[in-house]
Coordinates of C-alpha atoms and ligand atoms in Angstrom, one line a residue:
X113 CA -12.2 111.9 -98.8
X114 CA -9.7 109.0 -99.1
X115 CA -10.0 106.5 -96.3
X116 CA -6.6 105.8 -94.7
X117 CA -5.4 102.3 -94.2
X118 CA -5.9 101.6 -90.4
X119 CA -2.5 99.9 -90.3
X120 CA 0.0 100.7 -87.6
X121 CA -2.2 100.3 -84.6
X122 CA -4.2 97.2 -85.5
X123 CA -5.1 94.7 -82.8
X124 CA -3.4 91.5 -84.0
X125 CA -5.0 88.1 -83.7
X126 CA -3.9 85.3 -81.5
X127 CA -2.6 82.7 -83.8
X128 CA -4.0 79.2 -83.3
X129 CA -3.5 75.9 -85.2
X130 CA -6.9 76.6 -86.9
X131 CA -6.4 80.2 -87.9
X132 CA -2.6 80.4 -88.6
X133 CA -2.9 79.7 -92.3
X134 CA -5.5 82.5 -92.7
X135 CA -3.5 85.1 -90.9
X136 CA 0.0 84.2 -92.3
X137 CA -0.7 82.9 -95.8
X138 CA -0.3 86.4 -97.2
X139 CA 3.5 86.0 -96.7
X140 CA 3.2 84.0 -100.0
X141 CA 0.6 86.3 -101.4
X142 CA -2.1 83.7 -100.8
X143 CA -5.4 83.9 -98.9
X144 CA -5.9 80.5 -97.2
X145 CA -9.4 79.4 -96.2
X146 CA -10.3 76.1 -94.5
X147 CA -11.9 73.5 -96.7
X148 CA -13.5 70.2 -95.7
X149 CA -11.5 67.2 -96.9
X150 CA -14.8 65.2 -97.0
X151 CA -17.6 67.4 -98.5
X152 CA -15.2 70.1 -100.0
X153 CA -17.2 73.0 -98.6
X154 CA -15.2 76.1 -97.6
X155 CA -15.6 77.4 -94.0
X156 CA -14.8 80.7 -92.5
X157 CA -14.0 81.8 -89.7
X158 CA -11.6 79.0 -88.9
X159 CA -12.9 76.2 -86.7
X160 CA -11.9 72.7 -85.8
X161 CA -14.4 70.6 -87.9
X162 CA -16.7 71.0 -90.8
X163 CA -20.1 72.5 -89.7
X164 CA -21.9 70.5 -92.3
X165 CA -20.5 67.0 -92.1
X166 CA -18.0 67.1 -89.2
X167 CA -15.1 66.3 -91.6
X168 CA -11.5 67.4 -91.2
X169 CA -10.7 71.0 -92.3
X170 CA -7.5 72.0 -93.9
X171 CA -6.4 75.3 -95.4
X172 CA -6.3 75.8 -99.1
X173 CA -5.6 78.9 -101.2
X174 CA -8.5 80.7 -102.8
X175 CA -8.5 83.2 -105.7
X176 CA -8.5 86.2 -103.4
X177 CA -11.4 87.6 -105.5
X178 CA -14.9 88.4 -104.3
X179 CA -17.5 91.1 -104.0
X180 CA -18.7 93.4 -101.3
X181 CA -21.6 91.7 -99.5
X182 CA -22.1 94.5 -96.9
X183 CA -20.2 97.5 -95.6
X184 CA -20.1 100.6 -93.5
X185 CA -17.9 103.7 -93.6
X186 CA -16.6 104.4 -90.1
X187 CA -16.0 108.0 -89.2
X188 CA -15.8 107.6 -85.4
X189 CA -12.3 107.2 -83.9
X190 CA -12.4 104.2 -81.5
X191 CA -8.7 103.8 -81.2
X192 CA -6.0 106.5 -81.2
X193 CA -3.6 106.0 -84.1
X194 CA -6.3 104.5 -86.4
X195 CA -7.1 107.2 -89.0
X196 CA -10.7 107.8 -90.0
X197 CA -12.7 107.4 -92.1
X198 CA -12.2 103.7 -93.0
X199 CA -14.4 101.1 -94.6
X200 CA -15.5 98.0 -92.7
X201 CA -16.9 95.3 -95.0
X202 CA -18.0 91.8 -95.3
X203 CA -16.6 90.3 -98.5
X204 CA -18.1 87.3 -100.1
X205 CA -15.4 85.2 -101.7
X206 CA -15.9 84.0 -105.3
X207 CA -15.4 80.3 -104.3
X208 CA -18.7 79.8 -102.5
X209 CA -22.0 81.8 -102.1
X210 CA -22.0 82.0 -98.3
X211 CA -18.2 82.2 -97.8
X212 CA -17.8 85.6 -96.2
X213 CA -14.9 87.4 -94.6
X214 CA -15.1 90.5 -92.3
X215 CA -12.4 92.9 -93.4
X216 CA -11.4 96.4 -94.4
X217 CA -11.6 97.9 -97.8
X218 CA -8.6 100.0 -98.8
X219 CA -7.6 102.3 -101.7
X220 CA -11.2 103.3 -102.4
X221 CA -13.4 106.3 -101.6
X222 CA -16.0 105.4 -99.1
X223 CA -18.8 107.0 -101.2
X224 CA -17.8 104.8 -104.2
X225 CA -18.3 101.5 -102.3
X226 CA -21.4 99.6 -103.1
X227 CA -22.7 96.1 -102.4
X228 CA -21.6 93.8 -105.2
X229 CA -18.4 95.8 -105.9
X230 CA -15.8 93.4 -107.2
X231 CA -12.8 93.3 -104.9
X232 CA -9.5 91.5 -104.5
X233 CA -7.3 90.7 -101.6
X234 CA -4.2 92.5 -100.5
X235 CA -2.1 92.0 -97.4
X236 CA -0.8 94.4 -94.8
X237 CA 2.4 92.9 -93.4
X238 CA 2.4 93.3 -89.6
X239 CA 5.3 91.0 -88.4
X240 CA 4.2 87.4 -88.6
X241 CA 0.6 88.4 -89.5
X242 CA -0.4 89.3 -93.0
X243 CA -3.7 91.1 -92.5
X244 CA -6.1 90.3 -95.4
X245 CA -7.7 93.5 -96.7
X246 CA -9.5 94.1 -100.0
X247 CA -9.4 96.7 -102.7
X248 CA -11.6 97.3 -105.7
X249 CA -10.6 95.2 -108.7
X250 CA -8.9 97.1 -111.6
X251 CA -11.6 99.0 -113.5
X252 CA -14.3 98.2 -111.0
Ligands
ZN60 ZN1 -17.8 68.7 -94.7

């Protein structure tokens, strides 16, 4: 069973000054994550100040690589137009041990997903929004 990409009927995010770089950076093929200008820690989801030191956050591109921290394969249709099954995952980005992004996995068989699977970002172009999703790395 090949999960279909749940594109086409996605609920799009409201863009804010804090999250705009995350949702639109894919236009340049880059995943942007906020980073503290003072202590240099990465932060996600977007917020208005560093949770550790209160410093100013600004978006910086990351490698787009990470690994599956946790996942579930969804077989229930919650929205007409979104094909099932699909994989909901939390991906831990390579840049920092606790830097995690809720996302979908694409181009993989649900039964082949495992925690620790190396993945890399891809983007689904949905107008102004470039939805970050992840797929297994080549050879993973
Ligand atoms: Zn900080």
